[in-house]
Coordinates of C-alpha atoms in Angstrom, one line a residue:
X132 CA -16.3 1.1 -40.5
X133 CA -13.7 1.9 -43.2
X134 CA -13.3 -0.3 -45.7
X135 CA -10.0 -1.5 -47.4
X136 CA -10.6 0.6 -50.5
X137 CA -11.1 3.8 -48.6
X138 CA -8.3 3.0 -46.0
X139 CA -6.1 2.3 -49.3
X140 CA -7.5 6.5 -50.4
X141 CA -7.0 8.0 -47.4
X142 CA -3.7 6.3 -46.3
X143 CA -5.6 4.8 -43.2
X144 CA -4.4 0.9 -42.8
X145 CA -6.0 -2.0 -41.7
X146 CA -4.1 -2.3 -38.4
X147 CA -4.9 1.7 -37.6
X148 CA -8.5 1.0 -38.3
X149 CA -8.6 -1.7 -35.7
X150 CA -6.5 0.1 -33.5
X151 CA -8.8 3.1 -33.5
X152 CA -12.0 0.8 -32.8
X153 CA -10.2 -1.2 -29.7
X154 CA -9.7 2.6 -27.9
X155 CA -12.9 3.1 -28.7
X156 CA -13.7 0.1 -27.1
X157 CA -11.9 0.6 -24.4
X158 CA -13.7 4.3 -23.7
X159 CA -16.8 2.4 -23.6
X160 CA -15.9 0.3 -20.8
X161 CA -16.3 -3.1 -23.8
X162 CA -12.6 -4.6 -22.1
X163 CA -13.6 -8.2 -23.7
X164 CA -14.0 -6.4 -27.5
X165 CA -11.1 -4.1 -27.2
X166 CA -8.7 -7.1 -26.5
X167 CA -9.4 -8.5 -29.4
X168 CA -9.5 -5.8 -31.8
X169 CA -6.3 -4.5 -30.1
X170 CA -4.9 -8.1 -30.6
X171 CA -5.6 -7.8 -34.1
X172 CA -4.0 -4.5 -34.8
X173 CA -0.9 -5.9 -33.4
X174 CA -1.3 -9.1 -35.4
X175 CA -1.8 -6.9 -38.6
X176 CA 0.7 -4.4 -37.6
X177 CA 3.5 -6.9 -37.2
X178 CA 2.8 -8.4 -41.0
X179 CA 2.7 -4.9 -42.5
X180 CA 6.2 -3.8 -40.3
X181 CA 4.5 -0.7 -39.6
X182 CA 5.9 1.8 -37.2
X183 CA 2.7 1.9 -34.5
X184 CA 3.3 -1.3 -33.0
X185 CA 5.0 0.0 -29.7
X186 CA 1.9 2.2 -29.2
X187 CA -1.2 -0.9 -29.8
X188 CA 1.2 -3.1 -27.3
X189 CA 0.7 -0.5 -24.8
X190 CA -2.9 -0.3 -25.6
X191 CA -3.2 -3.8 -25.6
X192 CA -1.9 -4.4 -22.2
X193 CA -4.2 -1.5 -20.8
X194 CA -7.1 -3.4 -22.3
X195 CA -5.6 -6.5 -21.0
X196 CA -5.7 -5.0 -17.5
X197 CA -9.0 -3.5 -17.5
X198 CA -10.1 -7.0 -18.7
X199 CA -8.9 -8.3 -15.3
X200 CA -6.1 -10.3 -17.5
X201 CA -3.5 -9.4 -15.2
X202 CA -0.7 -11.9 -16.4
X203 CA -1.0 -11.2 -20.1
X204 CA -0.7 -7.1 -19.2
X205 CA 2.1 -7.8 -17.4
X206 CA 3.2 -10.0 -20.3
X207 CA 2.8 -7.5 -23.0
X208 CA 3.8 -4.7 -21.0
X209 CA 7.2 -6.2 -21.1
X210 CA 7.6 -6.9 -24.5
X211 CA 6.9 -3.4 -25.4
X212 CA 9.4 -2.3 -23.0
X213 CA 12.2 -5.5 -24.2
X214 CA 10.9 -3.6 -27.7
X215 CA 11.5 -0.1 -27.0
X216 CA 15.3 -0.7 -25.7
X217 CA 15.8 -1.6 -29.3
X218 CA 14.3 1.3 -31.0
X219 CA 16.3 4.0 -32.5
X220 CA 12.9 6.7 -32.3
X221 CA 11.5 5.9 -28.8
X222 CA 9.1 8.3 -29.0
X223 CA 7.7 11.1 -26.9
X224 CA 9.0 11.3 -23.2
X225 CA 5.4 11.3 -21.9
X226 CA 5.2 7.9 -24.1
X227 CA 8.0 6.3 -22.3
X228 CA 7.0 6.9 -19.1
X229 CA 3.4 6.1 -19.7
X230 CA 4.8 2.6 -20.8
X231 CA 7.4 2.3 -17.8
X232 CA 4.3 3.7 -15.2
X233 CA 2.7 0.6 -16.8
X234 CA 5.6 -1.9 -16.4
X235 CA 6.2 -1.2 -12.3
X236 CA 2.5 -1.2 -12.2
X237 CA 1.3 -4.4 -14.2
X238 CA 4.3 -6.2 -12.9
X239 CA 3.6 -5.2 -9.3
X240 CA 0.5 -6.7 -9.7
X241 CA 1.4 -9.3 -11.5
X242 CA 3.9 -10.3 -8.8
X243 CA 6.9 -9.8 -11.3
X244 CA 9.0 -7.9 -8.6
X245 CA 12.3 -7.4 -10.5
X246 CA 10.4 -6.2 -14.0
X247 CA 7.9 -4.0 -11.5
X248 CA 11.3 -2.5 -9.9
X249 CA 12.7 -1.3 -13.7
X250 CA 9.8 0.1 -14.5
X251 CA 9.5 2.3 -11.7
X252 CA 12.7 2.9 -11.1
X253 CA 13.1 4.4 -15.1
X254 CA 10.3 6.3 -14.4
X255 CA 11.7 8.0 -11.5
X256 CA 14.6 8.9 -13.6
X257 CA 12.7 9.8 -16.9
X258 CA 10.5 12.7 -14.7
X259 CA 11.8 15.8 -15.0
X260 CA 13.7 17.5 -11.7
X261 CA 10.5 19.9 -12.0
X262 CA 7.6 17.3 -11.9
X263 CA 8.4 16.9 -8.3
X264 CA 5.2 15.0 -7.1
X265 CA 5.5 12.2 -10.3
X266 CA 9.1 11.6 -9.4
X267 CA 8.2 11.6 -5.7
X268 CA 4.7 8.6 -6.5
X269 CA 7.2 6.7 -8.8
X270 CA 10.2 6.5 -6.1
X271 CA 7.5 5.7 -3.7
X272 CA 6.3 2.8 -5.8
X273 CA 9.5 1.5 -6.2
X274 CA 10.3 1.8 -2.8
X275 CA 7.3 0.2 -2.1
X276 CA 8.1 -2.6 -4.6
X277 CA 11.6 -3.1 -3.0
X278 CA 9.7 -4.2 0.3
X279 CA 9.0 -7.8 -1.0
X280 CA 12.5 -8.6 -1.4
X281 CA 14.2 -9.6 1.8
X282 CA 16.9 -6.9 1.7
X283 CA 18.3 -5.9 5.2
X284 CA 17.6 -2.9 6.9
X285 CA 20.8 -1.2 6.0
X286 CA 19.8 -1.3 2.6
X287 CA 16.3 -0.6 2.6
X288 CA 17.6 2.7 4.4
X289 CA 19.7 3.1 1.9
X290 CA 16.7 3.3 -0.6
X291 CA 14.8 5.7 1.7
X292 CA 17.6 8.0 1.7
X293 CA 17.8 8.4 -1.6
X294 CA 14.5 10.2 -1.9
X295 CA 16.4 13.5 -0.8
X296 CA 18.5 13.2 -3.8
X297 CA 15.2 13.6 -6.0
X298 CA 14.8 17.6 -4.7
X299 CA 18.9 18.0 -5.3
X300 CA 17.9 19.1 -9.0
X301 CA 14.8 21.4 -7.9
X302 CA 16.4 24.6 -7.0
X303 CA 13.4 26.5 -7.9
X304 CA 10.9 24.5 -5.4
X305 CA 13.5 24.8 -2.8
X306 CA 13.8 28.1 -3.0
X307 CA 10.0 28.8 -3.1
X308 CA 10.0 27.5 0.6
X309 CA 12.8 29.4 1.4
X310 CA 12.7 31.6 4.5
X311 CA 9.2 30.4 5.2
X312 CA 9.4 29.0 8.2
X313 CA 6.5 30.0 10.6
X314 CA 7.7 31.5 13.3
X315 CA 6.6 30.6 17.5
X316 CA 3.3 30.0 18.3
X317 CA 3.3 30.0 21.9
X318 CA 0.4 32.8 22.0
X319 CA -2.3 30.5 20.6
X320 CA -4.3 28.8 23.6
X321 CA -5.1 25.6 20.5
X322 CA -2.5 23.6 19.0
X323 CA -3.7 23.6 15.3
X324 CA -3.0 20.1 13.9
X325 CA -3.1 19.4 10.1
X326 CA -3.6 15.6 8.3
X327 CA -2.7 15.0 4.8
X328 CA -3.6 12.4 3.1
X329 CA -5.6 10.8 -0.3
X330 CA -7.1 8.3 1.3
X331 CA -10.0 10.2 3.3
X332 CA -12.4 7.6 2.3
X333 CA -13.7 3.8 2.6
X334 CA -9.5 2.8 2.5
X335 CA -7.9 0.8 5.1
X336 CA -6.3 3.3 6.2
X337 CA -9.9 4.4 7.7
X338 CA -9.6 2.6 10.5
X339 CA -6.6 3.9 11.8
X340 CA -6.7 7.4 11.7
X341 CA -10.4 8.1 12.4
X342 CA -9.7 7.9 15.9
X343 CA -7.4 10.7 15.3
X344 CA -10.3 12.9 13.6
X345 CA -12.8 11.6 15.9
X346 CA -11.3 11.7 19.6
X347 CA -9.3 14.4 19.7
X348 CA -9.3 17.0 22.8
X349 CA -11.6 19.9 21.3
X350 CA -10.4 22.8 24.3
X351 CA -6.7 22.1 23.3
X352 CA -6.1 21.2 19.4
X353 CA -7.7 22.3 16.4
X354 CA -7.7 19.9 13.5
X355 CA -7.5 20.5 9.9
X356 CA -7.6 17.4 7.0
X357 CA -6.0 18.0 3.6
X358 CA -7.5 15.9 1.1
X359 CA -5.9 14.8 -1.9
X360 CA -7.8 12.1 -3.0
X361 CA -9.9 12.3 -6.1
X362 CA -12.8 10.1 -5.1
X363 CA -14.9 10.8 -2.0
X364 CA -17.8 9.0 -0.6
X365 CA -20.0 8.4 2.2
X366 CA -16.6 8.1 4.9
X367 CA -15.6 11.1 3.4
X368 CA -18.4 13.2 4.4
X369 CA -19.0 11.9 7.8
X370 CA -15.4 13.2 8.2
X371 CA -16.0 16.3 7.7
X372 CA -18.4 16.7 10.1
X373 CA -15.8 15.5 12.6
X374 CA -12.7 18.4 12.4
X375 CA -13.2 22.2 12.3
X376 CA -11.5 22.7 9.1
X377 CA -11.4 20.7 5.4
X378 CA -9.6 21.4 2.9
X379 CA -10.3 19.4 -1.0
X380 CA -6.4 20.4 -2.2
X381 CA -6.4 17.8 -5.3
X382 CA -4.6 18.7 -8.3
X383 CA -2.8 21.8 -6.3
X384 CA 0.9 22.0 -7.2
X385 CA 3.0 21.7 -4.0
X386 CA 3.4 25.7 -3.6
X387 CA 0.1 26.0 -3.7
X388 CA -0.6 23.3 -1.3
X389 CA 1.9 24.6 1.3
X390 CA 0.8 28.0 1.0
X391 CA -2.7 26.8 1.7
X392 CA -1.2 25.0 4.7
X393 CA 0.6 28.1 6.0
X394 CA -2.4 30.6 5.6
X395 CA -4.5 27.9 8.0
X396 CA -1.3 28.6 10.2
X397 CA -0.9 25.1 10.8
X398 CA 1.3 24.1 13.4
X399 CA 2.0 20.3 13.3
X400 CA 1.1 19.1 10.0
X401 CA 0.9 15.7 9.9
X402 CA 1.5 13.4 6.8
X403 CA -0.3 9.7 7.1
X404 CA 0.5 8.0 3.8
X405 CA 4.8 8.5 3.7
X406 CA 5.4 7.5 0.1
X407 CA 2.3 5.4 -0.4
X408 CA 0.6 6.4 -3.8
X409 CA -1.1 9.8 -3.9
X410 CA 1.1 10.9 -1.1
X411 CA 2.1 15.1 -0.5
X412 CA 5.3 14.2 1.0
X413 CA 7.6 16.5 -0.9
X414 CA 5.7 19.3 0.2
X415 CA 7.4 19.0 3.6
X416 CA 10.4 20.4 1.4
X417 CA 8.8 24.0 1.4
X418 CA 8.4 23.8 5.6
X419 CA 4.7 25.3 6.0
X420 CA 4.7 23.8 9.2
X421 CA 7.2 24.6 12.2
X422 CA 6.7 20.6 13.1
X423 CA 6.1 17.8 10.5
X424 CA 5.7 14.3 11.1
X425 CA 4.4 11.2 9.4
X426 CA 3.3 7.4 10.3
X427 CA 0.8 5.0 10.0
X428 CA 0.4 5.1 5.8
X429 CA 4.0 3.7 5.2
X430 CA 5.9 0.5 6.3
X431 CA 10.0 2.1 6.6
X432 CA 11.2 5.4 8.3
X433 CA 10.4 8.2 4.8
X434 CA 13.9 8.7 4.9
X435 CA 13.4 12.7 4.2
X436 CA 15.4 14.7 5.9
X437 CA 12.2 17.3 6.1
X438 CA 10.6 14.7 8.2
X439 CA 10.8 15.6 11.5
X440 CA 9.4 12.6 13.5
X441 CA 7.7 9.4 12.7
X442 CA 4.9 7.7 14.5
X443 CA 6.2 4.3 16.2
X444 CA 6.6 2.1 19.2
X445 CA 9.0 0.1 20.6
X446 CA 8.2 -2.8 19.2
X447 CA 8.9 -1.4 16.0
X448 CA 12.2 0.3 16.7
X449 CA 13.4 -2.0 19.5
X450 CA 12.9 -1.5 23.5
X451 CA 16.7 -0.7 24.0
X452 CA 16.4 1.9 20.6
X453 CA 18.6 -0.6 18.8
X454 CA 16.5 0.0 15.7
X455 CA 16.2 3.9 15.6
X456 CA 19.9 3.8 13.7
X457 CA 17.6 3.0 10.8
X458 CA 15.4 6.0 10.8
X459 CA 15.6 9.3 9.5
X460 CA 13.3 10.8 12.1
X461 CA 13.3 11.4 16.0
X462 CA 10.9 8.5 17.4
X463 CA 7.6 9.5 18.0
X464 CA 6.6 6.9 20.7
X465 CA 3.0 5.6 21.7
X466 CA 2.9 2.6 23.3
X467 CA 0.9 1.1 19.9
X468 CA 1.7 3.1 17.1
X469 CA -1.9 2.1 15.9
X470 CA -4.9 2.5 16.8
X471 CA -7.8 0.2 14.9
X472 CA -10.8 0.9 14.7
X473 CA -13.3 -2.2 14.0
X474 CA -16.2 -2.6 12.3
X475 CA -20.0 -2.2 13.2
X476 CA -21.4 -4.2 10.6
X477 CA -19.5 -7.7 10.2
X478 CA -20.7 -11.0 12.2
X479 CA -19.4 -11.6 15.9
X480 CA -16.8 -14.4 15.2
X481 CA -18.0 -18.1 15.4
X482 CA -16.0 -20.8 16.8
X483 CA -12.8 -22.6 15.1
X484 CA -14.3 -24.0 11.6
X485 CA -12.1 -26.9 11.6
X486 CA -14.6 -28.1 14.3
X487 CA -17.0 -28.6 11.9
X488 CA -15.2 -29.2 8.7
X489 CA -12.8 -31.7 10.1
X490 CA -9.7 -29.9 9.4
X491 CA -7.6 -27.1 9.4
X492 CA -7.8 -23.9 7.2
X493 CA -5.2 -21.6 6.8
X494 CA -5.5 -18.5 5.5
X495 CA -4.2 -15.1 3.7
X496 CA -5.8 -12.5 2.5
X497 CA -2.4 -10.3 1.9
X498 CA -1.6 -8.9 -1.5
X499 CA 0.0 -11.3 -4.3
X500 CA 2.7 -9.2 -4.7
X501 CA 3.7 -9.7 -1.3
X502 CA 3.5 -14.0 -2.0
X503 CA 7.3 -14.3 -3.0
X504 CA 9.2 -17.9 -3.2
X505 CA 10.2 -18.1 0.2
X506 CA 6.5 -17.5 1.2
X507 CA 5.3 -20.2 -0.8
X508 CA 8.2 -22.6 0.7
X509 CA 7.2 -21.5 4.4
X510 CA 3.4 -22.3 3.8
X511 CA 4.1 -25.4 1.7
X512 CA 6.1 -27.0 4.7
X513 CA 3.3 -25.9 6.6
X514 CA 0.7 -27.5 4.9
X515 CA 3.3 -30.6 4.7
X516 CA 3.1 -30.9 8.5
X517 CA -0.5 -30.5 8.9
X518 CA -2.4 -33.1 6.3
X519 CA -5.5 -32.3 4.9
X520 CA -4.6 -29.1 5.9
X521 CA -6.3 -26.4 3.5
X522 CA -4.6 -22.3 2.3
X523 CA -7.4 -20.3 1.6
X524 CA -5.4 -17.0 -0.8
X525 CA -7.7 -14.1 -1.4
X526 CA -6.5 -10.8 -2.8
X527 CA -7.5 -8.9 -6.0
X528 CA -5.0 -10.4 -8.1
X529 CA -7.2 -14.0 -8.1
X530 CA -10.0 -12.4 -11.0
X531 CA -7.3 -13.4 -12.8
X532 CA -7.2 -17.5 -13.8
X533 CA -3.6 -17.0 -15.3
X534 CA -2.2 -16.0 -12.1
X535 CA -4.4 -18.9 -9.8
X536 CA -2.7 -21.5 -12.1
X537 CA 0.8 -19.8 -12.2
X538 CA 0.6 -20.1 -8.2
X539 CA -0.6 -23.9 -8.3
X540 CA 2.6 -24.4 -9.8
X541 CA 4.9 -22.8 -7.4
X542 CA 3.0 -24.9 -4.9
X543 CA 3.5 -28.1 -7.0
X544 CA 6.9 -27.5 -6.6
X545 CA 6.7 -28.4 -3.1
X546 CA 4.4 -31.4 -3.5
X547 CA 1.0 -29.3 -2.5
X548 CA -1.9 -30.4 -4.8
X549 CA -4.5 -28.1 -6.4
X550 CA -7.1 -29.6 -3.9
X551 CA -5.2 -28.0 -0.9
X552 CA -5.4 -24.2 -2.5
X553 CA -8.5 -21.7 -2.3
X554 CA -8.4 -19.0 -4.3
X555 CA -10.8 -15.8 -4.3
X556 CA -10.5 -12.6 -5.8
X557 CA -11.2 -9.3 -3.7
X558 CA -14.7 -8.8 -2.7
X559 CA -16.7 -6.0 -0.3
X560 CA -17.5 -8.6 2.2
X561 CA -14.5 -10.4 2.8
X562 CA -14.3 -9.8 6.2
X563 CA -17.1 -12.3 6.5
X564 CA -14.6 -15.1 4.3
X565 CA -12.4 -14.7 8.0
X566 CA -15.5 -16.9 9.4
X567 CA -13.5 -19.5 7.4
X568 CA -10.1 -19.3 8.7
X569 CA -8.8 -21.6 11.1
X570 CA -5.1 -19.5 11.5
X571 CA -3.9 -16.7 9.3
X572 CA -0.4 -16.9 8.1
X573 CA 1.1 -13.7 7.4
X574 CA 4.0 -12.8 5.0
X575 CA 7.4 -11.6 5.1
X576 CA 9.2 -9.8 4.8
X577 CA 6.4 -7.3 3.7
X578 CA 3.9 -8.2 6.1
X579 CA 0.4 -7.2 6.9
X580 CA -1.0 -4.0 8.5
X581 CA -4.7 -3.8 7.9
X582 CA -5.0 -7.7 7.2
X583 CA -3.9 -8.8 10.1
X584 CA -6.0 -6.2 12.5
X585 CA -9.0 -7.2 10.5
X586 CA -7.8 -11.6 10.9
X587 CA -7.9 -10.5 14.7
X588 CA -11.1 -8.6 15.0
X589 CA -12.8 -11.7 13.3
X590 CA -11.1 -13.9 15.2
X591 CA -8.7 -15.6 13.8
X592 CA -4.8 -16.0 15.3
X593 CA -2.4 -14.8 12.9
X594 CA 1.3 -16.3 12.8
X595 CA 3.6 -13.2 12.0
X596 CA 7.3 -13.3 11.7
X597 CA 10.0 -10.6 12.4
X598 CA 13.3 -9.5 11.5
X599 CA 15.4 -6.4 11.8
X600 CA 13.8 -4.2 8.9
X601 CA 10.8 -2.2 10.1
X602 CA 8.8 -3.1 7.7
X603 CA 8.9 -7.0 9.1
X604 CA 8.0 -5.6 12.4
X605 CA 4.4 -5.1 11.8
X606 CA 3.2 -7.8 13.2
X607 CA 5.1 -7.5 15.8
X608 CA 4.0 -4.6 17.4
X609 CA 0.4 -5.5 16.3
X610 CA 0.3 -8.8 18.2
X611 CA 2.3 -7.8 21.0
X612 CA 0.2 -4.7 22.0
X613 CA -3.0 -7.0 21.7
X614 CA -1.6 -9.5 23.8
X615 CA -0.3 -11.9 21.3
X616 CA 3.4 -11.5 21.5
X617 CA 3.5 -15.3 21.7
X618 CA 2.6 -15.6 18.0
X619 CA 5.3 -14.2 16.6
X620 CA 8.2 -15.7 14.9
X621 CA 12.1 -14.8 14.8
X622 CA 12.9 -17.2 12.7
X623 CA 11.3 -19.3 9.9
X624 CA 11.3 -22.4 12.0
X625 CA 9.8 -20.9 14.9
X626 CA 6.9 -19.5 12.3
X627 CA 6.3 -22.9 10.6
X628 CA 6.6 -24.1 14.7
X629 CA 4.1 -22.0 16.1
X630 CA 1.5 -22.4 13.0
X631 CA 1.8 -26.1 13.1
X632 CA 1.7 -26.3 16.9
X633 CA -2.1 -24.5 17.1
X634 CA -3.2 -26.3 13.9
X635 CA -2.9 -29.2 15.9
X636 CA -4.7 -28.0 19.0
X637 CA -8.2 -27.7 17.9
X638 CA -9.5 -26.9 21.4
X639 CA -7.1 -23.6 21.8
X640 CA -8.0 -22.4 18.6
X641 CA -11.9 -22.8 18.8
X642 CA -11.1 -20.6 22.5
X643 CA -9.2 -18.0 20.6
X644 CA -11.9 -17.7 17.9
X645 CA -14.3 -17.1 20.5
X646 CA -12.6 -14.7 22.6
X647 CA -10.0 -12.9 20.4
X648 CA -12.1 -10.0 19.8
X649 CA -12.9 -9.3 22.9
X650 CA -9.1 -9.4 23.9
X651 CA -7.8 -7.0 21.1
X652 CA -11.2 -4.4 22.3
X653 CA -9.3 -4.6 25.8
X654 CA -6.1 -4.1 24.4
X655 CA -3.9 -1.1 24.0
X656 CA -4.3 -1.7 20.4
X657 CA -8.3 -0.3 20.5
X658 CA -7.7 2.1 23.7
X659 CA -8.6 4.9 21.7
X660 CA -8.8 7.4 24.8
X661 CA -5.1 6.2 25.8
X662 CA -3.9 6.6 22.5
X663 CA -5.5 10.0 22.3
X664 CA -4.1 11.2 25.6
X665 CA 0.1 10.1 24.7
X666 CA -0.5 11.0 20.6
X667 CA -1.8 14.9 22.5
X668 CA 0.6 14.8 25.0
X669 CA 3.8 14.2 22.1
X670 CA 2.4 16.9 20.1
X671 CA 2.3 19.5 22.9
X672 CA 5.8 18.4 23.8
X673 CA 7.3 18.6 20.6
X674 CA 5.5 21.7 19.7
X675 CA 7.3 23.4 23.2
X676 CA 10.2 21.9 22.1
X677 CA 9.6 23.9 18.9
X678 CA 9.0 27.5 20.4
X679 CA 11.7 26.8 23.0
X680 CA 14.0 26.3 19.8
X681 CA 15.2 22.4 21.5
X682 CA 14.1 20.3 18.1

């Protein structure tokens, strides 16, 4: 360590010092140590009205967040950004939008939707026109971040949309898929099928596309994955074992990537994560497939006008179409636009637990982001209507104390003690914590995709509610193609209706817990051989429509 003499010789402070040993810290994985050096530097810093003090907040709220302090990153995260609207030198552009990456991201997780919205949505607009796949992951986030708020479907279109105006500015990319469109394929005897996506790997998203890898028909499609992701594992290699070709195309630029795509002479390329993180989207702007759809990864219609269909149902768009207005695609239709795939390895459900405890426990194990005010009032009246009841919250964002007590409150509000709230953070085995779970209450108007599959499969009922945005329409289609139509809600009062009305029949709910799982295995929902046979059948019939020149 320097001391103050030599800092005073070499023109090294105090606060630089400390500074320098909290990165350090923070490189050797020693979160608890780096806060508090960090938290000195800053301290220091301030006294000394040195210039560095933009640059330790961001640092500090890093080693915040690695510390699993969650509220305070978010919390510092915004003062450095409240600090750098004042600043005449804002420092590098790579600087600012490290710092407003952080903002959308702390926030987000922080459940600070509005600051998690700024900071995306400046990020978005501080990318260059040429960084193409940063502008495209921040514009996704903040799309994605727009989703809690109940706007209505016009405008959350709206906000789709916009992602074409992100390529208006990138003439070059444009042009370098220019006059590259494959041409007819109608001499091939195999459809060849390409999947992108960075989530080839133990992800939700597993078990909804591995009967897409898995069951495919081997005499008429052959089937190409594009991975993007940057960790693999043990999922990952048993996938390759399942498709005839694998391509590992992380950290290729989009020309690069498409070219890659149009040397395998893909035909339908298929994109399952829309604008979640990670995504290769925008390289459906350099068309290097005659036919390019996407579904299952994202919530809303992609909005991109390169899109060519999107994987749904009617339950999602509406059995008279009277949702499709809000898309950007043609309809891909299956009768379940998922297809889950349950686990091997988790215990056959049990019985209802209020049986045994002696009352009911509700349950959500949805992201905190997603737990807005008018969540909190739905489940508080719930829990008003059903005494003793119990709301069992789990989700990653519960390591964090700060945010437990910061949700008590909201709660309090509404006259729900602490002694009515669980909260766990994310573990490996949760879907065991399911064998818990009375009723699952889902949210809105972002509700739950993988969650509420997984509820089922353990289970548990889930109360869903719906509206007209697509992205409120999830559980929908999930309950309605497993049979369970009857659980979902129109309307708030119908929700709290429904979730109060099985809380209170104890005899229905321990039948449903034991039989749930083999309804949703006999459902359209796990027909993997009939989702197969219409998701094969759409691809051959848009791929004729393609060579007959009809799209």
């Amino acid at each position: 360590m320097v001391n103050n003499h030599q800092s005073s010789v070499t023109g090294v402070s105090r606060a630089d010092e400390l500074w320098q040993q909290g990165f350090d810290r923070m490189q050797r994985q020693e979160y608890p140590e780096a806060v508090r050096l960090l938290q000195q530097a800053l301290a220091l810093n301030r006294q000394q009205g040195a210039g560095l003090s933009l640059e330790i907040m961001l640092y500090l709220a890093e080693a915040y967040k690695l510390n699993n302090q969650l509220w305070l990153a978010a919390d510092m995260i915004n003062k450095a950004c409240h600090q750098l609207a004042k600043e005449q030198n804002r420092g590098t552009a790579e600087f600012q939008l490290r710092l407003r990456m952080r903002q959308g991201e702390y926030n987000r997780a922080a459940g600070n939707i509005p600051e998690a919205l700024e900071g995306y949505s400046q990020s978005a607009e501080l990318y260059e026109a040429k960084d193409i796949r940063h502008r495209s992951d921040a514009y996704g986030s903040w799309l994605l971040t727009l989703a809690c708020l109940d706007v209505t479907a016009r405008e959350m279109q709206a906000a789709c949309l916009g992602y074409n105006e992100l390529f208006a500015g990138n003439r070059a990319l444009l042009q370098s898929g220019s006059g590259c469109l494959p041409g007819r394929r109608e001499g091939r005897k195999k459809i060849r099928l390409g999947y992108l996506s960075a989530d080839f790997r133990q992800h939700v998203m597993f078990s909804f596309y591995y009967v897409m890898l898995q069951g495919y028909n081997r005499e008429r499609f052959e089937v190409t994955c594009y991975s993007l992701g940057e960790k693999a594992d043990g999922y990952t290699e048993h996938l390759k074992t399942l498709v005839d070709g694998w391509q590992d195309v992380q950290g290729k630029s989009l020309p690069e990537l498409a070219e890659i795509i149009r040397q395998d002479g893909i035909d339908i390329l298929v994109d399952l994560s829309g604008h979640s993180s990670g995504s290769a989207l925008p390289v459906f702007a350099l068309r290097p497939a005659p036919v390019q759809v996407s579904g299952l990864g994202w919530m809303e219609s992609t909005g991109f006008s390169c899109t060519d269909y999107l994987l749904t149902d009617r339950y999602m768009e509406g059995f008279d179409g009277e949702y499709e207005q809000y898309l950007a695609e043609k309809p891909f239709y299956l009768t379940s636009q998922f297809c889950y795939t349950g686990r091997s390895d988790v215990p056959e459900p049990a019985g209802a637990p209020c049986r045994g405890k002696g009352y009911v426990t509700f349950g959500s194990f949805n992201a905190y982001y997603k737990l807005t005010p008018e969540v909190v009032e739905l489940w508080s009246r719930i829990l008003q209507l059903v005494p003793e009841s119990r709301l069992l919250l789990k989700c990653y964002a519960f390591i964090d104390g700060r945010l437990q007590r910061e949700l008590m409150g909201r709660f309090a509000r509404w006259g729900i003690g602490n002694e009515r709230l669980l909260f766990e953070p994310a573990t490996t085995d949760y879907m065991n914590r399911y064998l818990e779970v009375d009723i699952a209450l889902d949210t809105y108007p972002y509700t739950g995709g993988g969650t509420t599959l997984d509820a089922l499969y353990m289970g548990v009922p889930v109360i869903s509610m719906h509206g007209e945005r697509r992205s409120s329409r999830f559980g929908l289609s999930i309950l309605s193609n497993a049979g369970l139509g009857m659980l979902a809600a129109a309307s708030p009062e119908e929700y709290i209706g429904l979730a109060t009305g099985l809380a209170h029949d104890w005899q229905l709910l321990d039948e449903l817990h034991l039989n749930l799982r083999h309804m949703l295995q006999a459902s359209d929902i796990m027909n993997g051989k009939k989702y197969m046979q219409e998701l094969e059948t759409g691809y051959e019939n848009i791929m004729a429509k393609y060579n007959s020149r009809e799209t």
